[in-house]
PDB file of C-alpha atoms in Angstrom:
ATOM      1  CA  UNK I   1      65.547  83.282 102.399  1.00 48.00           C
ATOM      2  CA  UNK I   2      63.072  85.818 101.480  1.00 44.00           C
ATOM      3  CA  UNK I   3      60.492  84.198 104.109  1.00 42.00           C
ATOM      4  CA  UNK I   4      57.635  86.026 102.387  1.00 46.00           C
ATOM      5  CA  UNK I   5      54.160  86.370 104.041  1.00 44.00           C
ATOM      6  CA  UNK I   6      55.379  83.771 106.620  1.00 46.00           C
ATOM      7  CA  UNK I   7      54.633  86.291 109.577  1.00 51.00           C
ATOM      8  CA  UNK I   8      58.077  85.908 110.144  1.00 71.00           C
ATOM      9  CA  UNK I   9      60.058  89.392 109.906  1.00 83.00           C
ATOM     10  CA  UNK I  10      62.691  89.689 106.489  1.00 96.00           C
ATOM     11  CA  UNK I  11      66.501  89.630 106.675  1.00 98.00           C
ATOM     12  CA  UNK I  12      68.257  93.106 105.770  1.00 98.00           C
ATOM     13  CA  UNK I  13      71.422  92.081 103.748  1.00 98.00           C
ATOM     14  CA  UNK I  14      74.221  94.389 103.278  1.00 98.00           C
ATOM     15  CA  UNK I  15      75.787  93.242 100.238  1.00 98.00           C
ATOM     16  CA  UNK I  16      79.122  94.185  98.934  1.00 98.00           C
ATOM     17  CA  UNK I  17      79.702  94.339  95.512  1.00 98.00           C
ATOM     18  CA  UNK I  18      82.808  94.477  92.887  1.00 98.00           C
ATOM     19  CA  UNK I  19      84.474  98.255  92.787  1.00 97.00           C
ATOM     20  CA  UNK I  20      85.692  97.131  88.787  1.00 94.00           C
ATOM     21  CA  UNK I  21      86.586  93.779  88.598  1.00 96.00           C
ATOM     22  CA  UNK I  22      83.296  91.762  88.463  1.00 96.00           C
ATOM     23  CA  UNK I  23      85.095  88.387  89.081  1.00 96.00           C
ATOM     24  CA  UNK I  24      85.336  90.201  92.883  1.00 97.00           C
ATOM     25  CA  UNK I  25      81.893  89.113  93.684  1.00 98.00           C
ATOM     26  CA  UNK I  26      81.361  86.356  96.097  1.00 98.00           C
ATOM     27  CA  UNK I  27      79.171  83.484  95.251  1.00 98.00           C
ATOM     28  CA  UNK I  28      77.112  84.215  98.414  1.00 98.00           C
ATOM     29  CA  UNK I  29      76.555  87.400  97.422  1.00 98.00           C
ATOM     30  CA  UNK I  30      75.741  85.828  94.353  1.00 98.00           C
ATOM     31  CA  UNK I  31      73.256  83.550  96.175  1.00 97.00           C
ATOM     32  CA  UNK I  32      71.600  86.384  98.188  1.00 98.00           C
ATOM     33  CA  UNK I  33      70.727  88.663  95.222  1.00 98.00           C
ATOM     34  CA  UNK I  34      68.755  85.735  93.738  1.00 97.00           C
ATOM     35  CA  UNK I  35      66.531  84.976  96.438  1.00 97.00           C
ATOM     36  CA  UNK I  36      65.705  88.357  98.226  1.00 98.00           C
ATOM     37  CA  UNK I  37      62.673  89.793  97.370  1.00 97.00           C
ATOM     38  CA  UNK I  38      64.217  93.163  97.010  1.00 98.00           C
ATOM     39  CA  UNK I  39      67.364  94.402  95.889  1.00 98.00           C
ATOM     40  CA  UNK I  40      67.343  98.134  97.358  1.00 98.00           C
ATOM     41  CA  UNK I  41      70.089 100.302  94.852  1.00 97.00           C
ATOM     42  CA  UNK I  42      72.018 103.149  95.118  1.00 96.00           C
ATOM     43  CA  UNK I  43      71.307 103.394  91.022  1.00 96.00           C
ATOM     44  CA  UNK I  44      69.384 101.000  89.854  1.00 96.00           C
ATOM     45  CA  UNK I  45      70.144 100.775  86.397  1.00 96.00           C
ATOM     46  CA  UNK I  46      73.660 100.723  87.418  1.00 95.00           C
ATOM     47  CA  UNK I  47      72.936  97.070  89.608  1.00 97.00           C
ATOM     48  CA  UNK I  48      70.574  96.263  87.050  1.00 96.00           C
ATOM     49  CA  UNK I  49      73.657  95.807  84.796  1.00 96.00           C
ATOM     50  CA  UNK I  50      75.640  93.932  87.413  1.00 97.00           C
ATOM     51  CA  UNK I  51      72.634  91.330  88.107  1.00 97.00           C
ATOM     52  CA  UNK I  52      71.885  91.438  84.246  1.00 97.00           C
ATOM     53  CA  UNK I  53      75.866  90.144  83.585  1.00 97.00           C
ATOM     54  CA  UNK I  54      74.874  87.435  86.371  1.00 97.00           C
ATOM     55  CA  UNK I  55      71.641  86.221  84.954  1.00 97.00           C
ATOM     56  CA  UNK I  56      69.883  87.870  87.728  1.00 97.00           C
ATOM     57  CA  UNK I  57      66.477  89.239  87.737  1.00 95.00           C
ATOM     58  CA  UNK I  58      65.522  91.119  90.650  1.00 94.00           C
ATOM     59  CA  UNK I  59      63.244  93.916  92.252  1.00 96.00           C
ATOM     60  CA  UNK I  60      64.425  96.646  92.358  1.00 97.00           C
ATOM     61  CA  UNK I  61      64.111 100.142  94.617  1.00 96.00           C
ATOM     62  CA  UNK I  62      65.995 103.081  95.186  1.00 96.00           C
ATOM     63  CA  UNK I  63      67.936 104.531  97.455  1.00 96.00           C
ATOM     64  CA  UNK I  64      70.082 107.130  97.835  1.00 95.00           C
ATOM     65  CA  UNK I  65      71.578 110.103  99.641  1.00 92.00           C
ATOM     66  CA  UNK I  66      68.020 112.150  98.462  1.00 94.00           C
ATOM     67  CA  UNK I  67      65.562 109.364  98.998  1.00 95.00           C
ATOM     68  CA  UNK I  68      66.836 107.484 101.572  1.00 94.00           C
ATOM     69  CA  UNK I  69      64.721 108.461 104.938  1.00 91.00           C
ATOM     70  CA  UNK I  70      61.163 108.328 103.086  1.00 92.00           C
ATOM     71  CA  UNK I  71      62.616 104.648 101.419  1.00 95.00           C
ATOM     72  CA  UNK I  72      63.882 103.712 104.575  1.00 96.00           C
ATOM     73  CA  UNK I  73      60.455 103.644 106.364  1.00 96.00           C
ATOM     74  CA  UNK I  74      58.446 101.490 103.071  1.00 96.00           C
ATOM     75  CA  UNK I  75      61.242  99.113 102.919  1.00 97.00           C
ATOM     76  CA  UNK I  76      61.434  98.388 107.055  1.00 97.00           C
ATOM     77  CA  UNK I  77      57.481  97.514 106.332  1.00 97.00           C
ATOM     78  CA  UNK I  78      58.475  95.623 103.652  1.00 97.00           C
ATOM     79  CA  UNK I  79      60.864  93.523 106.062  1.00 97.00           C
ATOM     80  CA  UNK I  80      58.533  93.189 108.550  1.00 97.00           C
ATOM     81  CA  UNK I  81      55.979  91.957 106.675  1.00 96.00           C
ATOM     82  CA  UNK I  82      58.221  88.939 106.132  1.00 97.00           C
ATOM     83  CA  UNK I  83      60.311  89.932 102.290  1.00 97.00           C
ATOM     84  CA  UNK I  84      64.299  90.321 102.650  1.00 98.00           C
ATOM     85  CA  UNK I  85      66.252  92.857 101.297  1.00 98.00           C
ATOM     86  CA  UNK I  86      69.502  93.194  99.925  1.00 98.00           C
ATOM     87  CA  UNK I  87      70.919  96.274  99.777  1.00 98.00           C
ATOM     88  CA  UNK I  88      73.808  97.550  97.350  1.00 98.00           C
ATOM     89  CA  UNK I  89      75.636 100.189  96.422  1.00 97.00           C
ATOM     90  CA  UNK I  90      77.237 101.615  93.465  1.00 96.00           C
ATOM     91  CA  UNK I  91      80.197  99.577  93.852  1.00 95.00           C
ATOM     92  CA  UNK I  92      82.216  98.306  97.018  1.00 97.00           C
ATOM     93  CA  UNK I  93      80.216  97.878 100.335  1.00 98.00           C
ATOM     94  CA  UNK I  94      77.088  99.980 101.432  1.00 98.00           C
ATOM     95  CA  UNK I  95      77.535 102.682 104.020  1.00 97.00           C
ATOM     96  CA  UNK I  96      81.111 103.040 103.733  1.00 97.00           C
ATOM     97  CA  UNK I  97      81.056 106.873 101.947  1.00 95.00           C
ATOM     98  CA  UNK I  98      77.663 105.708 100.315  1.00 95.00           C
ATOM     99  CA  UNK I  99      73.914 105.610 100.972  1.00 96.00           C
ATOM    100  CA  UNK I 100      72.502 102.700 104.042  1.00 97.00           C
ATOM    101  CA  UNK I 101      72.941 104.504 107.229  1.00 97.00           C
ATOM    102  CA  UNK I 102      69.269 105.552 108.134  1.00 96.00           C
ATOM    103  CA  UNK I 103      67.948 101.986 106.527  1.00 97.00           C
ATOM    104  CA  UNK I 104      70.417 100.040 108.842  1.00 98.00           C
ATOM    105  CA  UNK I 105      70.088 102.323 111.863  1.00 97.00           C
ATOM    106  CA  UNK I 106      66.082 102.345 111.325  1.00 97.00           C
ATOM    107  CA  UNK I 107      66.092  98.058 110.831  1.00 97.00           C
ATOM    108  CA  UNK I 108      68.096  97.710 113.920  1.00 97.00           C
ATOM    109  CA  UNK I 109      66.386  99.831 116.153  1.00 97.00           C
ATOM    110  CA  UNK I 110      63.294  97.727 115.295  1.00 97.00           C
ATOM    111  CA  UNK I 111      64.505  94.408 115.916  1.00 97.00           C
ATOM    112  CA  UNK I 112      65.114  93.435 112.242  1.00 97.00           C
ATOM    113  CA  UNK I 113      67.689  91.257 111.163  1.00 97.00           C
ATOM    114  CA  UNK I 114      70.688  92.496 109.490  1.00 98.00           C
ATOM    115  CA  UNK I 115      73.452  90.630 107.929  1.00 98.00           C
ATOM    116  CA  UNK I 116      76.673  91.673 106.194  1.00 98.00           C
ATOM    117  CA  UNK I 117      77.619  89.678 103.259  1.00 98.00           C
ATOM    118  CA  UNK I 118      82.032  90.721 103.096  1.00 98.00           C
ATOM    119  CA  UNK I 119      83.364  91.649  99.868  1.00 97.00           C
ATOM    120  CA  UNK I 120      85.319  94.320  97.972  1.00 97.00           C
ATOM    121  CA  UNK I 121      85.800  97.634  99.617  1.00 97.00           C
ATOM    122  CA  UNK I 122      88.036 100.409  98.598  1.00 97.00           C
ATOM    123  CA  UNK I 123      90.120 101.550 101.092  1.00 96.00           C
ATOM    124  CA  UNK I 124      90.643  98.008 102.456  1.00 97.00           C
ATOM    125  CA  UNK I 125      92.147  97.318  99.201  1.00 98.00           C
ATOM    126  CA  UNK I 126      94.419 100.488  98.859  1.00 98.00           C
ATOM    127  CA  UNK I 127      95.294 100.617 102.466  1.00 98.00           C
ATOM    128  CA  UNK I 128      96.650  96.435 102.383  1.00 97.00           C
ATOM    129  CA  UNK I 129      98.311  97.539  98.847  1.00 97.00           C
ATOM    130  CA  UNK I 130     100.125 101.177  99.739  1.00 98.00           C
ATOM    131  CA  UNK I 131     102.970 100.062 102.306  1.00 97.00           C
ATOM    132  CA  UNK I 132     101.853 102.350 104.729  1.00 97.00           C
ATOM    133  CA  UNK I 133     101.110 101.410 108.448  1.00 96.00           C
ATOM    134  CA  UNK I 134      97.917  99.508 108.504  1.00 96.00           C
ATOM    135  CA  UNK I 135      97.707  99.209 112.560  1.00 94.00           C
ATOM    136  CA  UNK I 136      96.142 101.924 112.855  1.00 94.00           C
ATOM    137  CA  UNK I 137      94.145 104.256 110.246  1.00 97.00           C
ATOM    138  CA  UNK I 138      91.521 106.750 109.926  1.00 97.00           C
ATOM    139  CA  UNK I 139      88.903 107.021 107.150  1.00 98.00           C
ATOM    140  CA  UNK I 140      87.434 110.095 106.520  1.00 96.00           C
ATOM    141  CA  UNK I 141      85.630 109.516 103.676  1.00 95.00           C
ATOM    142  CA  UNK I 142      85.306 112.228 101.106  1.00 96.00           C
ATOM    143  CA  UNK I 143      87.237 115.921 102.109  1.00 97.00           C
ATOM    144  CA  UNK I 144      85.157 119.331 100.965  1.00 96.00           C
ATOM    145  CA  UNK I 145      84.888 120.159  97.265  1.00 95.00           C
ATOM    146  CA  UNK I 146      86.368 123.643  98.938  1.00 96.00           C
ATOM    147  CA  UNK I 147      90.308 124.621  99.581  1.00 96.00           C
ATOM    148  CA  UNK I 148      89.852 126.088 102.543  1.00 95.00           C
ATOM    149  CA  UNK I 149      87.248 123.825 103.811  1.00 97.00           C
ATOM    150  CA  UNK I 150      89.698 121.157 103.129  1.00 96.00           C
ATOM    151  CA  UNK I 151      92.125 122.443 104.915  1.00 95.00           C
ATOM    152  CA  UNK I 152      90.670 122.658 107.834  1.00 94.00           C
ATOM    153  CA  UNK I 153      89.212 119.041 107.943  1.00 95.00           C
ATOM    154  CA  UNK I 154      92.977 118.139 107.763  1.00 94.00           C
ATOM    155  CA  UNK I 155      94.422 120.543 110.506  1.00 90.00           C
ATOM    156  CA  UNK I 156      91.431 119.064 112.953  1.00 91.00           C
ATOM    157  CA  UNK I 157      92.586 115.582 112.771  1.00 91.00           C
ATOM    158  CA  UNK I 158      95.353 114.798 115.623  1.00 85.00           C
ATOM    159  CA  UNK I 159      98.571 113.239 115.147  1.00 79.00           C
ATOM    160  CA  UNK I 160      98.502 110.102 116.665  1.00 82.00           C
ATOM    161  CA  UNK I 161      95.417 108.342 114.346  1.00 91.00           C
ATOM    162  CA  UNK I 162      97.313 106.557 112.068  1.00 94.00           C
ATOM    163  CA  UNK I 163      97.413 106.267 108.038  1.00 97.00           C
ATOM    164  CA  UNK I 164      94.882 108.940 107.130  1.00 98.00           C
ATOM    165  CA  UNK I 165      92.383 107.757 104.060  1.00 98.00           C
ATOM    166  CA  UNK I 166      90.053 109.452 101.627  1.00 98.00           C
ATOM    167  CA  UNK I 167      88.573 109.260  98.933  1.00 97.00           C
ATOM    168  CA  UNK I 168      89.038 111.695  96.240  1.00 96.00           C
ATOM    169  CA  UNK I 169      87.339 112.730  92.741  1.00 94.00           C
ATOM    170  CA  UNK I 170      89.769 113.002  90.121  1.00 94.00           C
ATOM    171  CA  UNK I 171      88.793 116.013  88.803  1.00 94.00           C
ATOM    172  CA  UNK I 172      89.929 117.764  92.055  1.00 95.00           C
ATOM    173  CA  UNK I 173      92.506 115.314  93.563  1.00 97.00           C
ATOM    174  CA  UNK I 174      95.685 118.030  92.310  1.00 97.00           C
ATOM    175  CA  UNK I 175      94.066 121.043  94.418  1.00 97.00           C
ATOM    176  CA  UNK I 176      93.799 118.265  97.789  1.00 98.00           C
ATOM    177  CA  UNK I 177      97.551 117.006  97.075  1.00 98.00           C
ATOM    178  CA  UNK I 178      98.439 121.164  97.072  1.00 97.00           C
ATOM    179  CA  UNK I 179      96.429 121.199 100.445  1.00 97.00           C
ATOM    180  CA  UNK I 180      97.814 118.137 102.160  1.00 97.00           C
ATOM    181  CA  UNK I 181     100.664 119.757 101.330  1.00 95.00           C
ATOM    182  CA  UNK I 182      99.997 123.014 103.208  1.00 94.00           C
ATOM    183  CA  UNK I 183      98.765 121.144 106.177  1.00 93.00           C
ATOM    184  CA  UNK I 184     101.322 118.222 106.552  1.00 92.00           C
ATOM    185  CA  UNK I 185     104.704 119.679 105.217  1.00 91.00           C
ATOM    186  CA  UNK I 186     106.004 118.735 101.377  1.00 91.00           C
ATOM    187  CA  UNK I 187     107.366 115.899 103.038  1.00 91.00           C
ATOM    188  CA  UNK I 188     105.265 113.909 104.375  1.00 94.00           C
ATOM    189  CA  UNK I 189     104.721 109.829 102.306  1.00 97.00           C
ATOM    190  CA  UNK I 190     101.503 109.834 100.170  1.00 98.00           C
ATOM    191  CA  UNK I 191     100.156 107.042  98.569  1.00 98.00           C
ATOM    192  CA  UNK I 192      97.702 107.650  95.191  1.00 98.00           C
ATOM    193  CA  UNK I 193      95.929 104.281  94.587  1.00 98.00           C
ATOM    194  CA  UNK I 194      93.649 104.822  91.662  1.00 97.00           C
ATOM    195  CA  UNK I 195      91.596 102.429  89.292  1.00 96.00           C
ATOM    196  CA  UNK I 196      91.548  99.574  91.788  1.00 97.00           C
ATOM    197  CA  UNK I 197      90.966  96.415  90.404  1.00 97.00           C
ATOM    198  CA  UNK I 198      91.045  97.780  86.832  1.00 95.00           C
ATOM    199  CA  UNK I 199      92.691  97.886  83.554  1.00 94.00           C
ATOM    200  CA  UNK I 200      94.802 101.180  84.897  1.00 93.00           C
ATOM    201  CA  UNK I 201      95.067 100.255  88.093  1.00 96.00           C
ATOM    202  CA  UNK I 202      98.683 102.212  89.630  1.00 97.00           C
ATOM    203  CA  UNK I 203      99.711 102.899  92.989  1.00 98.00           C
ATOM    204  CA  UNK I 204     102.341 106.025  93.181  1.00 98.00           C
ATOM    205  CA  UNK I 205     104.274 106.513  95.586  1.00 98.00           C
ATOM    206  CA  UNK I 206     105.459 109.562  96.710  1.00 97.00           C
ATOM    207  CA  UNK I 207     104.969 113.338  98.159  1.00 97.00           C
ATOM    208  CA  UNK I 208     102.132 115.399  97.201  1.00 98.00           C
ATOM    209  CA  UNK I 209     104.567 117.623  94.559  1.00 97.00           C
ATOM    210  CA  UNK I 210     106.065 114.181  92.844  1.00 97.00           C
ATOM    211  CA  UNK I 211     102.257 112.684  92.594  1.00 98.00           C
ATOM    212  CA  UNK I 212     101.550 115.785  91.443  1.00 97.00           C
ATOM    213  CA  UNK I 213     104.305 115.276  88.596  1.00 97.00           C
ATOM    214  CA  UNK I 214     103.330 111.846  88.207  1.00 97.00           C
ATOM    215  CA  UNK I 215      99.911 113.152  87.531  1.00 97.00           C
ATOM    216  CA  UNK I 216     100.773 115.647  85.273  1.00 96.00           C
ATOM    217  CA  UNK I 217     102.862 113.818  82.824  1.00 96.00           C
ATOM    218  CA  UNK I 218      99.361 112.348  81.435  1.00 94.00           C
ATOM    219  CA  UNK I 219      96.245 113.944  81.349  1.00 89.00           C
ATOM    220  CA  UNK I 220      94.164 110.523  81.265  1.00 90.00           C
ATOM    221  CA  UNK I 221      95.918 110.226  85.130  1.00 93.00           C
ATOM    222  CA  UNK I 222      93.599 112.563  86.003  1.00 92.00           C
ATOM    223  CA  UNK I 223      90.531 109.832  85.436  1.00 92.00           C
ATOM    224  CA  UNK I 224      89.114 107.399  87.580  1.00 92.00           C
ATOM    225  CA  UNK I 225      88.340 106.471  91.207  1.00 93.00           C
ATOM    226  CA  UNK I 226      90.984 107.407  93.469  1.00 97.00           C
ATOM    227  CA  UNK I 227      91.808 107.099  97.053  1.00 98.00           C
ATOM    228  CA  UNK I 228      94.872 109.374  99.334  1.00 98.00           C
ATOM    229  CA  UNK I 229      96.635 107.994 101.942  1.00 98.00           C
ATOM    230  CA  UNK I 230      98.678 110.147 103.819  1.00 98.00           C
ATOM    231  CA  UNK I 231     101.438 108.464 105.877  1.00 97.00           C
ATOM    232  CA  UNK I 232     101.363 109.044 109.835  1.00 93.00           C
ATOM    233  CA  UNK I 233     103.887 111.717 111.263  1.00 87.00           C
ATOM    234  CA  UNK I 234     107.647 110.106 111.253  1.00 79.00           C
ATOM    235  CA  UNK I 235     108.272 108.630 115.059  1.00 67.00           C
ATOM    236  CA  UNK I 236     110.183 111.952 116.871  1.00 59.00           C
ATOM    237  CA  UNK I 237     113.422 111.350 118.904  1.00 60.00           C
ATOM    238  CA  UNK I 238     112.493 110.946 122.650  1.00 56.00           C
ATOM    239  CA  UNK I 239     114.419 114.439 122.985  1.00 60.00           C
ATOM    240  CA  UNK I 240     112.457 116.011 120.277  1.00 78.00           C
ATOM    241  CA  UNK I 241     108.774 115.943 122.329  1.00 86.00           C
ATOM    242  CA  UNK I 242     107.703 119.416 123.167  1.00 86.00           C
ATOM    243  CA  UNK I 243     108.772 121.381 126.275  1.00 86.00           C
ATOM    244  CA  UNK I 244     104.352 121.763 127.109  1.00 88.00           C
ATOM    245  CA  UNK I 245     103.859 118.389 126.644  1.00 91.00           C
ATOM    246  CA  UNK I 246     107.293 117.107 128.911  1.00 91.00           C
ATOM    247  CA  UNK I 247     105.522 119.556 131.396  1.00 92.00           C
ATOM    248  CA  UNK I 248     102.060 117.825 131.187  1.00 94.00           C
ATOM    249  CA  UNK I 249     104.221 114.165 131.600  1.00 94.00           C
ATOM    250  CA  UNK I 250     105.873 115.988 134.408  1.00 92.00           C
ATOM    251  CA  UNK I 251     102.669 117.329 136.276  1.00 94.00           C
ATOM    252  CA  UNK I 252     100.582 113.897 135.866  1.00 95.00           C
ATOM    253  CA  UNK I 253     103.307 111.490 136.929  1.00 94.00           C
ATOM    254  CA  UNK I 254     102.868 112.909 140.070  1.00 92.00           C
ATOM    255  CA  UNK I 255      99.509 111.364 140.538  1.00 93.00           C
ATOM    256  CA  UNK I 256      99.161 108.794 137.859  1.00 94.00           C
ATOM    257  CA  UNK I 257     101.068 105.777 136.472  1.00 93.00           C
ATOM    258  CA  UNK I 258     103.469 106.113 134.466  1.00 93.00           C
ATOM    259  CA  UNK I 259     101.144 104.442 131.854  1.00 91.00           C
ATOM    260  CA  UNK I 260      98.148 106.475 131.868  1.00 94.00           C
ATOM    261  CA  UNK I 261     100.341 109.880 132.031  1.00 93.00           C
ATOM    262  CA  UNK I 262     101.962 109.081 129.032  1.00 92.00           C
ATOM    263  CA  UNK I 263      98.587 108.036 127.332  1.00 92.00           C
ATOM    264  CA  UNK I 264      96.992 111.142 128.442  1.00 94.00           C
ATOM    265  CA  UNK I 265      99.930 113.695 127.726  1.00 93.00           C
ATOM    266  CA  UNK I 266      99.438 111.740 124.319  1.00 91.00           C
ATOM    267  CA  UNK I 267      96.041 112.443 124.128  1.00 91.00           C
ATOM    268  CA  UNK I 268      96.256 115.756 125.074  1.00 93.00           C
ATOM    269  CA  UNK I 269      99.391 117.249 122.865  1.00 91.00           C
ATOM    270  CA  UNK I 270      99.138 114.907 119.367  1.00 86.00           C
ATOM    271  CA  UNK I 271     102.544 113.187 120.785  1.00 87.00           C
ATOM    272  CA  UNK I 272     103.275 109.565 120.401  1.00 83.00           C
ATOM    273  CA  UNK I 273     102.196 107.690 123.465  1.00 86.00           C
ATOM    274  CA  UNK I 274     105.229 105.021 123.186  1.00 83.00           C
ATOM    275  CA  UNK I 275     107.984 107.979 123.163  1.00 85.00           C
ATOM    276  CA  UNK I 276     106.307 110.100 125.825  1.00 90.00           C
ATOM    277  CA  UNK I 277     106.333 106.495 127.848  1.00 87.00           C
ATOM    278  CA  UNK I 278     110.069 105.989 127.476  1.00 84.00           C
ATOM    279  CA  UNK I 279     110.864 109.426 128.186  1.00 89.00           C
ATOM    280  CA  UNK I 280     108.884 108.648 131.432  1.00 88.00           C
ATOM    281  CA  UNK I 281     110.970 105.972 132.014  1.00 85.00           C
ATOM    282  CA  UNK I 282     113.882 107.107 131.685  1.00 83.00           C
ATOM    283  CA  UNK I 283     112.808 109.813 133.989  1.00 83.00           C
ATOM    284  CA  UNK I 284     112.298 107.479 136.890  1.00 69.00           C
ATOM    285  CA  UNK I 285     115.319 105.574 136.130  1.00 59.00           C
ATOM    286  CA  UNK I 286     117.535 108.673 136.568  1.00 61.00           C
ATOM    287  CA  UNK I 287     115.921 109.391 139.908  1.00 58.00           C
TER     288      UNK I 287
END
């Protein structure tokens, strides 16, 4: 696998690993670790104990949100000159809210190979868990340390994206529930999945003030890795779509399908594509 010296460029793996529960590691991932030539870290005493538990010895390199464009460059000439690399994060899989962009966009843009080995991820395992709409959802990582900052990330995403998840440090997750809050109305269905995979693993369901309860009751609540999802917008009667965006419906149905109107009036007002359509509908049907 690690095709050293062979003239023969390296593989770049992307290799997922356990976010807690180390029996969450795959055996290929498992298989890759031993036979790279590199394992490329996020902390590498922090792998070294997840390789040491596995009997592992490896290489190891770091890289992380401060290093990662200068390491990026030594490890591409590293794959080129024919020695994989697998790289890992923390916990969960690379790139998603951690360090592996600039490697991966660098290795692709010069031809090297690159090759995802699946395995835990966070908000995969919240978002299958919470009993919130899964069709459609929209990660944004993690929201500004700042309240107002925060805010404002949330009042800039439209309506119509689905589930919304972040991730969330516990030591400020009762200041973001206050500001979902603000922005999406005490009433909109959270779900607080915390300690995935874990002793304490919980999932509460609730609003933002009854998680905040929740929270409350026990101090050691406020510990651990934690991920927010915020439940899409509840589906509006069709006679409940505003009068601007029954206008815009109006105004393109004279020149478009029915179809594309109502996806574009959608698009264009944060309304729900499906009601705007039946309103369309029954529009014509009327005529």
């Amino acid at each position: 696998m690690t095709q050293q010296h062979s003239g023969v460029a390296g593989s770049l793996f992307i290799v997922a690993t356990p976010i807690g529960n180390l029996d969450d590691i795959s055996q290929r991932a498992l298989q890759v670790l031993r036979e790279v030539a590199w394992v490329a870290a996020e902390d590498t005493r922090h792998s070294g104990k997840l390789l040491s538990h596995f009997n592992i010895s490896a290489r190891f390199l770091s890289l992380h949100d401060h290093n990662e464009k200068q390491r990026a460059a030594s490890l591409l000439q590293k794959l080129q000159a024919g020695e994989s690399v697998a790289l890992v994060s923390d916990a969960g899989t690379p790139l998603i809210s951690d360090p592996g962009y600039s490697l991966v966009r660098l290795c692709r843009d010069a031809g090297v190979k690159i090759v995802p080995i699946p395995g835990p991820c966070a908000l995969i395992a919240a978002l299958c868990c919470a009993g919130l709409p899964t069709d459609k959802f929209h990660f944004i990582g993690f929201l500004p340390a700042k309240s107002g900052q925060r805010q404002q990330v949330l009042s800039d995403i439209p309506a119509n994206v689905g589930t919304l998840i972040t991730y969330e440090a516990a030591r400020r997750v009762k200041d973001t529930l206050a500001d979902v809050a603000v922005v999406f109305g005490d009433e909109r269905e959270l779900v607080l999945a915390k300690e995935i995979s874990k002793t304490f693993e919980h999932f509460c369901h609730g609003t933002a003030q009854s998680i905040t309860a929740w929270l409350e009751e026990d101090p050691q609540r406020c510990q651990g890795e934690m991920v927010l999802m915020i439940a899409p917008p509840a589906d509006k009667p069709d006679d409940d779509i505003h009068p601007a965006a029954q206008k815009t419906l109006k105004l393109l149905m004279s020149e478009l399908p029915l179809k594309k109107a109502a996806a574009l009036t959608a698009e264009i007002h944060g309304e729900k594509k499906n009601a705007l359509y039946k309103l369309g509908l029954s529009w014509d049907l009327a005529q």
